[in-house]
Amino acid sequence: MKRDSFGSRLGALMALIGSAVGLGNLWKFPYMAGSNGGAAFILIYIAFLFMLCLPLMISEFIIGRRSQSNPVGAFRKLAPGTKWYFTGVLGVIGAFVILSFYSVVGGWAVKYFITSLQFGFTSATGAEAEFNSFVSSPVLPVVMHIIFLGATVAVLWTGVKDGIEKYSKILMPLLFLLVLVLAIYALNLPNARMGIDFMIKPDWSKVNSSVILNALGQGLFSLSLGMGIAITYSSYMNKTENLFRIAIVTLVMDLIFALLAGFMILPAVFAFGFEPTQGPGLLFIVLPEVFASMPGGGIFAIMFFIILLVAALTSAISLLEVIVSYLIEEKKLSRHRALVYSGIALVITGSLCSLSQGILSDFKIFGNNIFDFFDKLSSTYIMPIGAFFIAIFVGWKMKRKHVNEELDNNGLLKIRLFNLFWFLVRYFVPLAIVVIFLNMLGIF
Ligand code: TRP
């Protein structure tokens, strides 16, 4: 069987950016920054992006392109007869866990898109009550989540190339412009200054071990790392691609989107008198107020929610692709069968996540409802553990010579920072993850 591959350079890069930029940037980053104290969290986050996430992304690229396989097959190929392939299996499980709650938030976006079509953000009161009553109701959010999931399955039904490339290329630049306009508007609201200060003036007294772990989890989540996404996508890249450059561009684009989303939401939070520590509802509570107050807000709302949906979809596609390519290549299912099976399983787990906002809210796992449990399980356990093993694999299991070959394309490129990269993957990344982890468990 010939594997799918990307048709163009731009296609591979855009698909990666499409995977990275999603609800993680627009929905999660602002509320994580809001709940974790603002500027100090953002600075730690940025430091992690460059020192930890960048070497990790490059490591995943090296594994994927060298093996030309899905994450499980990749470890089987590069380390035959060992248990390393469990790292890939962990990634498939993680993708499933993330997609379960991700598509619920995707469903919220579907609902808000429909509201925007009815120009429903006119009353500047009650956005919070409306959001809470919507997410906790038993039927509507479950239906919306199934619609979002159905759309994700539909895009993948036609295969990697047609599915992912076509959508990402056009809509990402559009999303950028729109978020930029909304951020400029928000920055000019009365009292926006408080939001800006919150984002740029660090208050280090608010930093504790859970803030640091959250920054790490958010970095991994936002860049889709530790889960084999970059392994999967780089396995579709050709041998002349400059991996280091692709990683840098993806990271910078992702960071720009996160910061812009922060500047779009947090000043508005203060301008409209909300608390930045709202949690997962922040975007959906604040933006309706913004649209209601903005001249032409109705039109902006429609455009925003369409593009938010596309950004969420391109990320969801990448998550589902990990699961599906595993089922196809390791379990020998047909593409369509793999999609149907994983789709059905996700409808079930996603519905549970959705219901945990309402009728199942008393059902707690380790003190969290199902939604929060899935979120924490992935961001603070599965992803860091996956990331740890990926760094160890590239830094200690693979030969330095092979790693270098992938990075300089067999001597075709000049790689200047190889030694720094090598130090980071071998020592800094695994140690940092272990320290942060033990710290969170209260062992230090
Ligand atoms: N990075 C995406 C976002 O920011 C979410 C995502 C897609 C993801 N694929 C992933 C997160 C894989 C972790 C692992 O919305």
Coordinates of C-alpha atoms and ligand atoms in Angstrom, one line a residue:
M1 CA 0.0 0.0 0.0
K2 CA 1.4 3.4 -0.9
R3 CA 1.2 5.8 2.0
D4 CA -0.5 9.1 1.7
S5 CA 1.9 12.0 1.5
F6 CA 1.7 15.7 1.4
G7 CA 1.5 17.3 -2.0
S8 CA 3.6 20.3 -1.3
R9 CA 6.0 21.9 1.2
L10 CA 3.4 24.4 2.1
G11 CA 0.9 21.7 2.6
A12 CA 2.9 19.9 5.3
L13 CA 3.7 23.1 7.1
M14 CA 0.1 24.3 7.0
A15 CA -1.2 21.0 8.2
L16 CA 1.1 21.1 11.2
I17 CA 0.1 24.7 12.0
G18 CA -3.5 23.6 11.5
S19 CA -2.9 20.9 14.1
A20 CA -1.2 23.2 16.5
V21 CA -3.5 26.2 16.2
G22 CA -6.8 25.3 17.6
L23 CA -9.0 25.5 20.7
G24 CA -5.7 25.2 22.7
N25 CA -4.8 28.7 21.6
L26 CA -8.1 30.5 21.3
W27 CA -10.1 28.8 24.1
K28 CA -7.6 27.2 26.5
F29 CA -4.7 29.6 26.5
P30 CA -6.6 32.7 27.6
Y31 CA -8.4 30.9 30.5
M32 CA -5.2 29.1 31.6
A33 CA -3.4 32.4 31.6
G34 CA -6.3 33.9 33.5
S35 CA -6.5 31.2 36.1
N36 CA -2.7 30.9 36.6
G37 CA -1.9 34.5 37.4
G38 CA -1.3 36.1 33.9
A39 CA 2.1 37.4 32.9
A40 CA 4.3 35.2 35.0
F41 CA 2.5 32.1 33.6
I42 CA 2.9 33.5 30.1
L43 CA 6.6 34.0 30.5
I44 CA 7.2 30.5 31.9
Y45 CA 5.1 29.2 29.0
I46 CA 7.2 31.0 26.5
A47 CA 10.4 29.7 28.1
F48 CA 9.1 26.1 28.0
L49 CA 8.1 26.5 24.3
F50 CA 11.6 27.2 23.2
M51 CA 13.6 25.1 25.6
L52 CA 11.4 22.1 25.9
C53 CA 8.7 22.0 23.2
L54 CA 11.0 22.9 20.3
P55 CA 13.5 20.1 20.9
L56 CA 10.6 17.7 21.4
M57 CA 8.9 18.7 18.2
I58 CA 12.2 18.2 16.4
S59 CA 12.6 14.8 18.1
E60 CA 9.2 13.7 16.9
F61 CA 10.0 14.8 13.4
I62 CA 13.2 12.8 13.5
I63 CA 11.3 9.7 14.6
G64 CA 8.5 10.1 12.1
R65 CA 10.5 10.9 9.0
R66 CA 13.2 8.3 9.6
S67 CA 10.6 5.5 10.1
Q68 CA 7.9 6.7 7.7
S69 CA 5.3 5.1 9.9
N70 CA 2.5 5.8 12.4
P71 CA 3.7 6.4 16.0
V72 CA 3.4 2.7 17.0
G73 CA 5.0 1.4 13.8
A74 CA 7.7 4.0 14.1
F75 CA 9.1 2.7 17.4
R76 CA 8.7 -0.9 16.2
K77 CA 10.8 0.0 13.1
L78 CA 13.5 2.0 14.9
A79 CA 13.8 -0.2 17.9
P80 CA 12.6 -3.7 16.8
G81 CA 11.9 -6.3 19.5
T82 CA 11.7 -3.7 22.3
K83 CA 8.8 -2.3 24.3
W84 CA 9.4 1.2 23.0
Y85 CA 6.3 1.0 20.8
F86 CA 4.3 1.5 24.1
T87 CA 5.2 5.2 23.7
G88 CA 3.2 5.2 20.5
V89 CA 0.3 3.3 22.1
L90 CA 0.3 5.9 24.9
G91 CA 0.0 8.5 22.2
V92 CA -3.0 6.8 20.6
I93 CA -4.7 6.6 24.0
G94 CA -3.9 10.2 24.7
A95 CA -5.3 11.3 21.4
F96 CA -8.5 9.5 22.2
V97 CA -8.7 11.1 25.7
I98 CA -8.1 14.6 24.3
L99 CA -10.5 14.2 21.4
S100 CA -13.3 13.1 23.9
F101 CA -13.4 16.5 25.6
Y102 CA -12.0 18.5 22.6
S103 CA -15.0 17.6 20.5
V104 CA -17.3 18.7 23.3
V105 CA -15.8 22.2 23.2
G106 CA -16.0 21.9 19.4
G107 CA -19.7 21.3 19.9
W108 CA -19.9 24.5 22.0
A109 CA -18.4 26.4 19.1
V110 CA -21.0 24.8 16.7
K111 CA -23.8 26.1 19.0
Y112 CA -22.3 29.6 19.3
F113 CA -21.8 29.7 15.5
I114 CA -25.5 28.9 15.1
T115 CA -26.4 31.6 17.6
S116 CA -24.2 34.1 15.7
L117 CA -26.2 33.3 12.5
Q118 CA -29.3 34.4 14.3
F119 CA -27.5 37.6 15.5
G120 CA -28.2 36.3 18.9
F121 CA -25.4 38.2 20.8
T122 CA -27.4 41.4 21.1
S123 CA -28.3 41.5 24.8
A124 CA -25.3 42.5 26.7
T125 CA -26.5 40.8 29.8
G126 CA -26.6 37.2 30.9
A127 CA -23.9 35.8 28.7
E128 CA -22.6 33.9 31.7
A129 CA -25.9 32.5 32.8
E130 CA -26.7 31.5 29.2
F131 CA -23.4 29.7 28.8
N132 CA -23.9 27.8 32.0
S133 CA -27.4 26.8 31.2
F134 CA -26.4 25.6 27.7
V135 CA -23.4 23.5 28.7
S136 CA -25.3 21.8 31.6
S137 CA -28.4 20.9 29.6
P138 CA -28.7 17.2 28.8
V139 CA -29.4 17.1 25.1
L140 CA -28.3 20.1 23.0
P141 CA -24.5 20.1 23.8
V142 CA -24.4 16.3 23.2
V143 CA -26.0 16.8 19.8
M144 CA -23.6 19.6 19.0
H145 CA -20.7 17.5 20.0
I146 CA -21.8 14.7 17.7
I147 CA -22.1 17.2 14.8
F148 CA -18.6 18.4 15.4
L149 CA -17.3 14.8 15.6
G150 CA -19.2 13.9 12.5
A151 CA -17.5 16.8 10.6
T152 CA -14.1 15.5 11.8
V153 CA -14.9 12.0 10.6
A154 CA -16.2 13.4 7.3
V155 CA -13.0 15.3 6.5
L156 CA -10.8 12.2 7.1
W157 CA -13.1 9.9 5.1
T158 CA -11.5 11.2 2.0
G159 CA -7.8 10.8 3.1
V160 CA -5.0 12.9 4.3
K161 CA -4.1 14.9 1.2
D162 CA -7.5 16.1 0.1
G163 CA -8.8 16.4 3.6
I164 CA -6.3 18.2 5.6
E165 CA -4.3 20.3 3.1
K166 CA -7.1 21.9 1.3
Y167 CA -8.8 23.3 4.5
S168 CA -5.7 24.5 6.3
K169 CA -4.1 26.5 3.6
I170 CA -6.8 29.0 3.1
L171 CA -8.4 29.4 6.5
M172 CA -5.4 29.8 8.8
P173 CA -4.4 33.2 7.3
L174 CA -8.0 34.4 7.6
L175 CA -8.2 33.3 11.2
F176 CA -5.1 35.3 11.9
L177 CA -6.5 38.5 10.5
L178 CA -9.8 38.1 12.3
V179 CA -8.2 37.5 15.7
L180 CA -5.9 40.5 15.1
V181 CA -8.9 42.8 14.4
L182 CA -10.7 41.5 17.5
A183 CA -7.6 42.0 19.7
I184 CA -7.2 45.6 18.4
Y185 CA -10.8 46.2 19.3
A186 CA -10.5 44.7 22.8
L187 CA -7.3 46.6 23.5
N188 CA -9.2 49.9 23.0
L189 CA -12.1 49.0 25.3
P190 CA -12.4 51.1 28.5
N191 CA -10.4 49.5 31.3
A192 CA -8.5 47.4 28.8
R193 CA -5.3 48.6 30.6
M194 CA -6.0 46.3 33.5
G195 CA -6.1 43.3 31.1
I196 CA -2.9 44.4 29.4
D197 CA -1.1 44.8 32.8
F198 CA -2.4 41.4 33.8
M199 CA -0.8 39.9 30.7
I200 CA 2.5 41.8 30.7
K201 CA 3.4 42.6 34.4
P202 CA 4.4 39.4 36.1
D203 CA 3.5 38.8 39.7
W204 CA 5.9 36.1 40.6
S205 CA 4.3 35.5 44.0
K206 CA 1.5 33.6 42.2
V207 CA 3.9 31.0 40.8
N208 CA 3.8 27.6 42.4
S209 CA 4.4 24.1 41.2
S210 CA 1.0 23.6 39.7
V211 CA 1.3 26.9 37.7
I212 CA 4.6 25.5 36.3
L213 CA 3.1 22.1 35.5
N214 CA 0.1 23.9 33.9
A215 CA 2.5 25.9 31.7
L216 CA 4.3 22.8 30.6
G217 CA 1.0 21.0 29.9
Q218 CA -0.3 23.9 28.0
G219 CA 2.8 24.1 25.8
L220 CA 2.6 20.4 25.0
F221 CA -1.1 20.7 24.3
S222 CA -0.9 23.7 22.2
L223 CA 1.9 22.3 20.0
S224 CA 0.2 18.9 19.8
L225 CA 3.3 17.2 21.3
G226 CA 4.0 14.0 23.2
M227 CA 1.2 12.2 21.3
G228 CA 2.8 11.3 18.0
I229 CA 1.1 14.0 15.9
A230 CA 4.4 15.3 14.8
I231 CA 5.6 11.7 14.2
T232 CA 2.6 11.0 12.1
Y233 CA 2.8 14.2 10.0
S234 CA 6.5 14.1 9.5
S235 CA 6.2 10.6 8.3
Y236 CA 4.4 12.1 5.3
M237 CA 7.2 14.7 4.7
N238 CA 9.8 14.2 2.1
K239 CA 13.5 13.8 2.7
T240 CA 14.5 17.3 1.6
E241 CA 12.4 19.2 4.1
N242 CA 14.3 21.2 6.7
L243 CA 12.9 19.9 9.9
F244 CA 14.4 22.5 12.2
R245 CA 12.9 25.3 10.1
I246 CA 9.5 23.7 10.1
A247 CA 9.5 23.3 13.8
I248 CA 10.5 27.0 14.4
V249 CA 7.8 28.3 12.1
T250 CA 5.1 26.1 13.6
L251 CA 6.1 27.2 17.1
V252 CA 6.2 30.9 16.4
M253 CA 2.9 30.8 14.6
D254 CA 1.3 28.9 17.4
L255 CA 2.7 31.4 20.0
I256 CA 1.5 34.4 18.0
F257 CA -2.0 32.9 17.9
A258 CA -2.0 32.2 21.6
L259 CA -0.8 35.7 22.5
L260 CA -3.3 37.4 20.2
A261 CA -6.1 35.3 21.7
G262 CA -4.9 36.5 25.1
F263 CA -5.0 40.1 24.0
M264 CA -8.4 39.5 22.5
I265 CA -10.0 38.0 25.6
L266 CA -8.2 39.3 28.8
P267 CA -8.6 43.0 28.2
A268 CA -12.3 42.3 27.5
V269 CA -12.6 40.3 30.7
F270 CA -11.6 43.4 32.7
A271 CA -13.5 45.8 30.5
F272 CA -16.8 43.9 31.1
G273 CA -16.1 43.2 34.8
F274 CA -15.6 39.4 34.6
E275 CA -13.1 37.4 36.7
P276 CA -10.1 36.1 34.7
T277 CA -10.3 32.9 36.7
Q278 CA -13.6 31.7 35.2
G279 CA -12.0 28.6 33.7
P280 CA -13.2 26.8 30.6
G281 CA -16.2 29.1 29.9
L282 CA -14.1 32.2 29.6
L283 CA -14.1 32.6 25.8
F284 CA -17.7 31.7 25.5
I285 CA -18.8 34.1 28.2
V286 CA -16.6 37.1 27.3
L287 CA -16.9 37.1 23.5
P288 CA -20.7 37.5 23.3
E289 CA -20.3 40.7 25.3
V290 CA -17.6 41.9 22.9
F291 CA -19.7 41.2 19.9
A292 CA -22.8 42.8 21.5
S293 CA -20.9 46.0 22.2
M294 CA -19.0 46.2 18.9
P295 CA -20.2 48.1 15.8
G296 CA -20.9 45.4 13.2
G297 CA -20.4 42.8 16.0
G298 CA -23.0 40.5 14.5
I299 CA -20.9 40.0 11.3
F300 CA -17.7 39.6 13.3
A301 CA -19.3 37.0 15.4
I302 CA -20.3 34.9 12.4
M303 CA -16.8 35.2 10.9
F304 CA -15.2 34.4 14.2
F305 CA -17.2 31.3 15.0
I306 CA -16.8 29.9 11.5
I307 CA -13.1 30.2 11.7
L308 CA -12.9 29.0 15.3
L309 CA -14.7 25.9 14.1
V310 CA -12.2 25.4 11.3
A311 CA -9.3 25.8 13.6
A312 CA -10.8 23.4 16.0
L313 CA -11.5 21.0 13.1
T314 CA -8.0 21.0 11.8
S315 CA -6.8 20.1 15.2
A316 CA -9.4 17.4 15.8
I317 CA -8.5 16.0 12.4
S318 CA -4.9 15.6 13.5
L319 CA -6.0 13.8 16.7
L320 CA -8.3 11.5 14.9
E321 CA -5.7 10.8 12.3
V322 CA -3.3 9.4 15.0
I323 CA -6.0 6.9 16.1
V324 CA -7.1 6.0 12.6
S325 CA -3.6 5.5 11.1
Y326 CA -2.8 3.3 14.1
L327 CA -6.0 1.2 13.5
I328 CA -5.2 1.0 9.7
E329 CA -1.5 0.2 9.8
E330 CA -1.3 -1.9 13.0
K331 CA -4.7 -3.4 13.3
K332 CA -5.2 -3.8 9.5
L333 CA -8.7 -2.1 9.5
S334 CA -9.9 -0.3 6.4
R335 CA -9.9 3.5 6.6
H336 CA -13.6 3.7 6.7
R337 CA -14.0 1.0 9.3
A338 CA -11.4 2.6 11.5
L339 CA -13.3 5.9 11.3
V340 CA -16.6 4.3 12.1
Y341 CA -15.3 2.4 15.1
S342 CA -13.4 5.3 16.6
G343 CA -16.3 7.7 15.8
I344 CA -18.7 5.5 17.8
A345 CA -16.3 5.2 20.7
L346 CA -15.8 8.9 20.8
V347 CA -19.5 9.7 20.7
I348 CA -19.8 7.7 23.9
T349 CA -16.8 9.2 25.8
G350 CA -17.6 12.6 24.5
S351 CA -21.2 12.4 25.6
L352 CA -20.0 11.5 29.1
C353 CA -17.7 14.5 29.1
S354 CA -20.6 16.8 28.0
L355 CA -23.0 15.4 30.5
S356 CA -20.5 15.8 33.3
Q357 CA -21.2 19.6 33.0
G358 CA -24.7 18.9 34.0
I359 CA -26.6 15.8 35.1
L360 CA -23.4 13.8 35.7
S361 CA -21.6 16.6 37.6
D362 CA -21.7 14.7 40.9
F363 CA -19.8 11.8 39.4
K364 CA -16.2 12.5 40.4
I365 CA -13.0 10.8 39.4
F366 CA -10.2 11.8 41.9
G367 CA -12.2 14.9 42.7
N368 CA -12.8 16.0 39.1
N369 CA -15.8 15.6 36.9
I370 CA -15.3 13.5 33.8
F371 CA -14.5 16.5 31.5
D372 CA -11.8 17.9 33.8
F373 CA -10.5 14.5 34.5
F374 CA -9.9 13.8 30.8
D375 CA -8.4 17.2 30.4
K376 CA -6.0 16.7 33.4
L377 CA -5.2 13.1 32.5
S378 CA -4.0 14.2 29.1
S379 CA -2.3 17.5 29.8
T380 CA -0.6 16.7 33.1
Y381 CA 0.0 12.9 32.7
I382 CA -0.1 11.4 29.3
M383 CA 1.5 14.2 27.4
P384 CA 4.4 14.8 29.7
I385 CA 5.1 11.1 30.0
G386 CA 4.9 10.6 26.3
A387 CA 7.2 13.6 25.9
F388 CA 9.7 12.2 28.4
F389 CA 10.0 8.9 26.5
I390 CA 10.3 10.6 23.1
A391 CA 13.2 12.7 24.4
I392 CA 14.9 9.7 26.0
F393 CA 14.4 7.7 22.8
V394 CA 16.0 10.3 20.5
G395 CA 18.6 11.4 23.0
W396 CA 19.7 8.0 24.4
K397 CA 18.3 5.2 22.2
M398 CA 19.0 6.5 18.7
K399 CA 22.5 7.0 17.4
R400 CA 23.8 10.5 17.4
K401 CA 24.9 10.0 13.8
H402 CA 21.3 9.0 12.7
V403 CA 19.8 12.0 14.5
N404 CA 22.3 14.3 12.9
E405 CA 21.5 12.8 9.5
E406 CA 17.8 13.5 9.8
L407 CA 18.5 17.0 10.9
D408 CA 21.0 18.0 8.2
N409 CA 19.3 15.8 5.5
N410 CA 22.4 13.6 5.1
G411 CA 24.8 16.5 5.0
L412 CA 22.8 18.7 2.6
L413 CA 22.0 21.4 5.2
K414 CA 24.2 23.2 7.6
I415 CA 22.9 22.7 11.2
R416 CA 24.5 25.2 13.5
L417 CA 22.9 24.4 16.8
F418 CA 23.1 20.7 16.8
N419 CA 25.1 20.5 20.1
L420 CA 22.6 22.7 21.9
F421 CA 19.7 20.5 20.6
W422 CA 21.6 17.4 21.6
F423 CA 22.1 18.7 25.1
L424 CA 18.5 19.8 25.5
V425 CA 17.0 16.4 24.4
R426 CA 19.4 14.3 26.3
Y427 CA 19.5 16.2 29.6
F428 CA 17.4 19.2 30.0
V429 CA 14.0 18.0 28.6
P430 CA 13.8 14.7 30.5
L431 CA 15.2 16.2 33.7
A432 CA 12.9 19.1 33.6
I433 CA 9.9 16.9 33.1
V434 CA 10.8 14.6 35.9
V435 CA 11.4 17.5 38.3
I436 CA 8.2 19.3 37.4
F437 CA 6.3 16.0 37.8
L438 CA 7.8 15.0 41.2
N439 CA 7.2 18.5 42.4
M440 CA 3.6 18.3 41.5
L441 CA 3.2 15.0 43.3
G442 CA 4.7 16.7 46.3
I443 CA 7.8 14.6 46.4
F444 CA 10.2 17.6 46.6
Ligands
TRP1 N1 -2.9 21.6 19.6 C1 -4.3 21.6 19.4 C2 -4.8 22.9 20.0 O1 -4.1 23.8 20.4 C3 -4.9 20.5 20.1 C4 -4.3 19.2 19.6 C5 -4.4 18.7 18.4 C6 -3.5 18.4 20.4 N2 -3.6 17.6 18.3 C7 -3.1 17.4 19.6 C8 -3.1 18.4 21.7 C9 -2.3 16.4 20.0 C10 -2.3 17.4 22.1 C11 -1.9 16.4 21.3 O2 -6.0 23.1 20.0

